[in-house]
């Protein structure tokens, strides 16, 4: 089952590159044991079997940007990376002039002009797949290409492939501003994607930044560090896993997860509620792993408390907020979630067998592939929750209220 | 419209860079007369100009913008320059027009510069997409600051004074000043030419920094002005980075003689060159933001950009482009100097040979409108309309 990834704009290209790096590293170990399902999901064999790059797998990805620099850089660095993957030749689409952070330019001007070219590339990539699981779009919400053109492409894909799943991974910009018109761009993107997409994963730049600074002890995080954190969380949610039902019963136990189908079915149950958030544990610098012991109950407790308080960071959790306590009579402090999907991965899958799942998960998945780089236990929680999105919404409302007097 | 300067450039070190067909000269010059440049030479050379412009445009794959380099005090740069601005708007409407204009200083050597400057300013307000104003006085002060700071024994000119003749002690004064302006332009276009983690293109500058179409005067500031003696100390030291950010907002580093801290910021753009991370930029923006008066509808109005390649000789550098209402002081000075001359109608007959007097009043009105719009838009608190209270017992009035 295959997933076609679209990397839109500078942010999408850079995050996609980090994502494929992470996925490639994870599959290296599993390659030894024969053909792994992960191989088919995100990578494929090159079309022509040439002897020199027989070993290099091609990523199932289409890169789109309105300026050539970032896409070229990504292709070059993938080709020269130590892990055995690269971008397929002819999978990139770039122009010269750039979108200028202008959502309208990307959507209304470049969209209709270039949609046929981009959809051709996507269609070709989709036809190479035996079983198409869906499309994953990586974009930012603050820019012009990722936000504007990306939204138009999403709508075009929805028209061309009406029964495929379309998931968007969108980066929410810093509150303090990286682009001045980011509020316009973000609002317009969200409004259009809400109609078209099956699930929108929102990842905040400020959360990634704090994770790098406070948990990974990187004093001055660069975009590469933040992309690595986001890629790790996303890959944990997307790697192949087997399903384990919650309320007992062995009818479906052990079946492999259909990648986007299960996520959409279990999480995005209502068309109005499609905004997902990702929480991944544990986050720690590579050097501290050897000195830490991991136990499932501890990890799950922390994850549950993160979910309950709506915090995106493992640190500084407020443990006094409890779910069924009489203090929160109106439940204002507790972060309410509509649905949650828990993915556990470990080196020894048996250790997870006897676990009692936390109360808030509606679906539980077990990852079959252990961590190869970190050698630790870890879990990821994908959930839909309402109040945790309050902060960005308030900022948007403030921007909308500025009065515009007509220019004389 | 004079051959001297262009010929000198052709004979100089960079003579091979310029195609002889792209150089247009006349013999006598414009005589510091805006009308001579705009209304006489403009129509006369219109076809030649169009040809010269069309040739490089057709060689481009995708034309994005034009960059005009001019002064506003003279005749050709201001008069013919504004004519060319109009021409570009007619012929290539989709391309952006950026103008780097040298505003005349207080003690300018051209007597009719107030007329030329005001007429040009009116044209720039209506027809340019963004203007980067420069003032000679500010550039001169920055040069003396650099010379005071840099070590004379240090023969590596790792500073912004990297103009053509600055190595020699007998270099012309304008060379160093032009070097600063050139560095500003290089910095502005660095993201277009080199890659970086957060690219900022030229059209992003207009989208983010021009909130209303006529308020497009972007004040530039550069830091650091000169590399310190020990360049290796700079790399990685967070305090040095913070120092650079503080300097960009200070009065001495602005390329115009104005103080932005005293006025309101409509928008701000910070472009970094070098191996810096977004964390450094965010930290400094958080640190400096409370000291700045931002307009109420854009309190977080910062646009950030990072380009990986640093300029020659320094490990990193920062360009600040702000849309600030302090440019209004410069416009007001220009308006006053214009009014003083216009009241007595001195030197007017030279202009009236080629244009009508109504154009002067029109230009003055345009600039007045621009000043008014800046002051109105830049009010920090929203303007609440006063409600007339009806006094009790007075309703028979």
PDB file of C-alpha atoms in Angstrom, chain A residues 10 14 67 69-70 73 96-102 105 110 174-182 209 213 219-223 226 398-399 402-408, chain B residues 61-62 64 96 191-192 194-199 201 203-204 207-209 212 236 267-268 276-280 282-283 286 297-304 373 376-377:
ATOM      1  CA  UNK A  10      10.113  25.837   0.948  1.00  0.00           C
ATOM      2  CA  UNK A  14      12.514  20.851   3.793  1.00  0.00           C
ATOM      3  CA  UNK A  67      11.460  29.105  -7.071  1.00  0.00           C
ATOM      4  CA  UNK A  69      16.685  26.934  -5.224  1.00  0.00           C
ATOM      5  CA  UNK A  70      15.096  24.890  -2.445  1.00  0.00           C
ATOM      6  CA  UNK A  73      19.023  21.699  -2.993  1.00  0.00           C
ATOM      7  CA  UNK A  96      11.389  31.187 -11.355  1.00  0.00           C
ATOM      8  CA  UNK A  97       9.379  33.995  -9.957  1.00  0.00           C
ATOM      9  CA  UNK A  98       8.223  32.949  -6.498  1.00  0.00           C
ATOM     10  CA  UNK A  99       4.875  33.644  -4.867  1.00  0.00           C
ATOM     11  CA  UNK A 100       5.881  36.548  -2.699  1.00  0.00           C
ATOM     12  CA  UNK A 101       4.064  35.306   0.416  1.00  0.00           C
ATOM     13  CA  UNK A 102       0.877  36.137  -1.434  1.00  0.00           C
ATOM     14  CA  UNK A 105      -1.133  34.820  -6.092  1.00  0.00           C
ATOM     15  CA  UNK A 110      -0.393  30.183 -10.254  1.00  0.00           C
ATOM     16  CA  UNK A 174       5.357  31.446  15.086  1.00  0.00           C
ATOM     17  CA  UNK A 175       3.086  33.849  16.958  1.00  0.00           C
ATOM     18  CA  UNK A 176       5.770  36.510  16.966  1.00  0.00           C
ATOM     19  CA  UNK A 177       5.725  36.401  13.238  1.00  0.00           C
ATOM     20  CA  UNK A 178       7.947  35.124  10.537  1.00  0.00           C
ATOM     21  CA  UNK A 179       5.778  36.584   7.813  1.00  0.00           C
ATOM     22  CA  UNK A 180       3.680  39.656   8.367  1.00  0.00           C
ATOM     23  CA  UNK A 181       0.675  38.533   6.359  1.00  0.00           C
ATOM     24  CA  UNK A 182       0.738  35.057   7.895  1.00  0.00           C
ATOM     25  CA  UNK A 209      11.077  25.253  18.893  1.00  0.00           C
ATOM     26  CA  UNK A 213      15.252  24.045  23.300  1.00  0.00           C
ATOM     27  CA  UNK A 219      20.210  26.110  22.689  1.00  0.00           C
ATOM     28  CA  UNK A 220      19.651  27.729  19.336  1.00  0.00           C
ATOM     29  CA  UNK A 221      17.511  25.416  17.251  1.00  0.00           C
ATOM     30  CA  UNK A 222      17.743  25.787  13.539  1.00  0.00           C
ATOM     31  CA  UNK A 223      15.047  24.833  11.082  1.00  0.00           C
ATOM     32  CA  UNK A 226      12.863  21.480  14.165  1.00  0.00           C
ATOM     33  CA  UNK A 398      -7.258  39.827  16.714  1.00  0.00           C
ATOM     34  CA  UNK A 399      -5.901  40.281  13.246  1.00  0.00           C
ATOM     35  CA  UNK A 402      -8.188  45.751  12.353  1.00  0.00           C
ATOM     36  CA  UNK A 403     -10.286  48.348  10.616  1.00  0.00           C
ATOM     37  CA  UNK A 404      -9.534  49.135   7.026  1.00  0.00           C
ATOM     38  CA  UNK A 405     -10.459  52.632   6.045  1.00  0.00           C
ATOM     39  CA  UNK A 406     -10.872  53.083   2.297  1.00  0.00           C
ATOM     40  CA  UNK A 407      -7.774  54.552   0.710  1.00  0.00           C
ATOM     41  CA  UNK A 408      -8.375  58.080  -0.497  1.00  0.00           C
TER      42      UNK A 408
ATOM     43  CA  UNK B  61      13.396  33.729 -18.575  1.00  0.00           C
ATOM     44  CA  UNK B  62      11.055  35.275 -16.091  1.00  0.00           C
ATOM     45  CA  UNK B  64      10.317  39.883 -11.834  1.00  0.00           C
ATOM     46  CA  UNK B  96       7.801  45.344  -9.748  1.00  0.00           C
ATOM     47  CA  UNK B 191      18.228  35.592  -0.839  1.00  0.00           C
ATOM     48  CA  UNK B 192      17.485  35.750  -4.538  1.00  0.00           C
ATOM     49  CA  UNK B 194      21.966  32.343  -2.698  1.00  0.00           C
ATOM     50  CA  UNK B 195      20.078  29.692  -0.814  1.00  0.00           C
ATOM     51  CA  UNK B 196      19.092  29.726   2.810  1.00  0.00           C
ATOM     52  CA  UNK B 197      16.740  28.134   5.322  1.00  0.00           C
ATOM     53  CA  UNK B 198      14.233  30.954   5.049  1.00  0.00           C
ATOM     54  CA  UNK B 199      14.325  32.663   1.677  1.00  0.00           C
ATOM     55  CA  UNK B 201      12.329  37.164  -2.380  1.00  0.00           C
ATOM     56  CA  UNK B 203       8.259  40.407  -4.188  1.00  0.00           C
ATOM     57  CA  UNK B 204       7.844  39.180  -0.610  1.00  0.00           C
ATOM     58  CA  UNK B 207       3.755  41.958   0.050  1.00  0.00           C
ATOM     59  CA  UNK B 208       4.811  42.187   3.663  1.00  0.00           C
ATOM     60  CA  UNK B 209       6.061  45.730   4.080  1.00  0.00           C
ATOM     61  CA  UNK B 212      -1.306  50.504   1.764  1.00  0.00           C
ATOM     62  CA  UNK B 236      28.909  31.956  17.446  1.00  0.00           C
ATOM     63  CA  UNK B 267       6.044  46.883   9.431  1.00  0.00           C
ATOM     64  CA  UNK B 268       9.550  45.583   9.898  1.00  0.00           C
ATOM     65  CA  UNK B 276      22.473  32.007  12.061  1.00  0.00           C
ATOM     66  CA  UNK B 277      19.434  30.139  13.250  1.00  0.00           C
ATOM     67  CA  UNK B 278      15.830  31.167  13.522  1.00  0.00           C
ATOM     68  CA  UNK B 279      16.183  30.903  17.293  1.00  0.00           C
ATOM     69  CA  UNK B 280      18.637  33.814  17.370  1.00  0.00           C
ATOM     70  CA  UNK B 282      13.266  35.126  17.388  1.00  0.00           C
ATOM     71  CA  UNK B 283      15.061  35.728  20.642  1.00  0.00           C
ATOM     72  CA  UNK B 286      11.263  39.195  21.464  1.00  0.00           C
ATOM     73  CA  UNK B 297      -3.276  46.667  13.827  1.00  0.00           C
ATOM     74  CA  UNK B 298       0.110  45.036  13.295  1.00  0.00           C
ATOM     75  CA  UNK B 299       1.709  44.519  16.708  1.00  0.00           C
ATOM     76  CA  UNK B 300       3.651  41.425  15.639  1.00  0.00           C
ATOM     77  CA  UNK B 301       4.594  42.743  12.260  1.00  0.00           C
ATOM     78  CA  UNK B 302       8.007  41.180  11.705  1.00  0.00           C
ATOM     79  CA  UNK B 303       9.179  39.456   8.577  1.00  0.00           C
ATOM     80  CA  UNK B 304      12.302  37.358   8.975  1.00  0.00           C
ATOM     81  CA  UNK B 373      -1.777  59.421   5.069  1.00  0.00           C
ATOM     82  CA  UNK B 376      -3.070  59.033   9.967  1.00  0.00           C
ATOM     83  CA  UNK B 377      -2.283  55.355   9.379  1.00  0.00           C
TER      84      UNK B 377
END
